[in-house]
GROMACS .gro file of C-alpha atoms in nm:
model
   75
    1MET     CA    1   0.014  -0.011   0.015
    2PHE     CA    2   0.075   0.372  -0.096
    3SER     CA    3   0.013   0.617   0.118
    4PRO     CA    4   0.117   0.929   0.112
    5ILE     CA    5   0.128   1.152   0.409
    6CYS     CA    6   0.150   1.517   0.473
    7LYS     CA    7   0.045   1.798   0.693
    8ASN     CA    8   0.019   2.172   0.743
    9PHE     CA    9   0.042   2.220   1.094
   10ASP     CA   10   0.214   2.173   1.407
   11LYS     CA   11   0.516   2.287   1.191
   12HIS     CA   12   0.780   2.271   1.481
   13ILE     CA   13   0.751   1.928   1.537
   14PRO     CA   14   0.999   1.770   1.436
   15ILE     CA   15   0.854   1.524   1.089
   16GLN     CA   16   1.044   1.168   1.206
   17ALA     CA   17   0.789   1.218   1.485
   18VAL     CA   18   0.561   1.196   1.246
   19TYR     CA   19   0.677   0.907   1.048
   20ASP     CA   20   0.747   0.745   1.322
   21PHE     CA   21   0.388   0.737   1.524
   22ASN     CA   22   0.243   0.642   1.157
   23ARG     CA   23   0.486   0.369   1.140
   24LYS     CA   24   0.368   0.218   1.451
   25VAL     CA   25  -0.012   0.231   1.344
   26PHE     CA   26   0.101   0.056   1.057
   27GLU     CA   27   0.265  -0.193   1.214
   28GLU     CA   28  -0.020  -0.252   1.433
   29ASP     CA   29  -0.216  -0.266   1.176
   30ARG     CA   30   0.021  -0.527   0.935
   31ALA     CA   31   0.051  -0.776   1.278
   32LEU     CA   32  -0.356  -0.776   1.261
   33VAL     CA   33  -0.374  -0.836   0.887
   34GLU     CA   34  -0.145  -1.113   0.893
   35ALA     CA   35  -0.313  -1.274   1.199
   36GLN     CA   36  -0.618  -1.355   0.943
   37LYS     CA   37  -0.597  -1.645   0.776
   38PRO     CA   38  -0.908  -1.680   0.579
   39GLU     CA   39  -0.987  -1.954   0.311
   40ASN     CA   40  -1.211  -1.779   0.072
   41LEU     CA   41  -1.178  -1.468  -0.075
   42PRO     CA   42  -1.569  -1.357  -0.178
   43LEU     CA   43  -1.490  -1.223  -0.625
   44ASP     CA   44  -1.882  -1.077  -0.573
   45PRO     CA   45  -1.807  -0.723  -0.422
   46THR     CA   46  -2.208  -0.709  -0.283
   47LEU     CA   47  -2.105  -0.951  -0.034
   48GLU     CA   48  -1.845  -0.712   0.190
   49ALA     CA   49  -1.946  -0.374   0.263
   50HIS     CA   50  -1.645  -0.181   0.102
   51VAL     CA   51  -1.451   0.195   0.180
   52MET     CA   52  -1.273   0.421  -0.096
   53ALA     CA   53  -0.953   0.287  -0.003
   54ASP     CA   54  -1.060  -0.133  -0.057
   55ARG     CA   55  -1.064  -0.031  -0.492
   56SER     CA   56  -0.742  -0.175  -0.571
   57SER     CA   57  -0.855  -0.493  -0.415
   58ILE     CA   58  -1.228  -0.460  -0.576
   59ALA     CA   59  -1.073  -0.463  -0.873
   60TYR     CA   60  -0.793  -0.811  -0.820
   61ARG     CA   61  -1.098  -0.931  -0.750
   62ARG     CA   62  -1.288  -0.836  -1.065
   63ALA     CA   63  -1.008  -0.950  -1.240
   64LEU     CA   64  -0.972  -1.311  -1.102
   65ARG     CA   65  -1.397  -1.336  -1.146
   66GLY     CA   66  -1.306  -1.218  -1.564
   67MET     CA   67  -1.063  -1.504  -1.581
   68GLY     CA   68  -1.337  -1.778  -1.464
   69PHE     CA   69  -1.255  -1.801  -1.110
   70SER     CA   70  -1.634  -1.850  -0.909
   71GLN     CA   71  -1.801  -1.648  -0.650
   72PHE     CA   72  -1.523  -1.727  -0.443
   73PHE     CA   73  -1.115  -1.753  -0.484
   74THR     CA   74  -0.983  -2.086  -0.290
   75ALA     CA   75  -0.615  -1.969  -0.158
   0.00000   0.00000   0.00000
C-alpha cells in the first residue's frame, strides 16, 4: 500500500515524530492483517461492505472473476 502523508500544522514538531507515529500505526495494522488466515476470498463485491481504500482489492477480485473463477477464490 502506498500512503502519501502530508501536514500543514504543528510545523514545529520534527517530521521524524510523524514518521515514527505512522510506522507504529502501520505496524499495528500489519500484525492484525497477518494474523488473519481467510481460506476463501469472496469475488462478489456485494458480499462485503467496502470503503474507497478497497478499490485495488475490488479490481483484483474483478480480474479473478474475469479469469473464470467462481464466487469464491480459495487460496
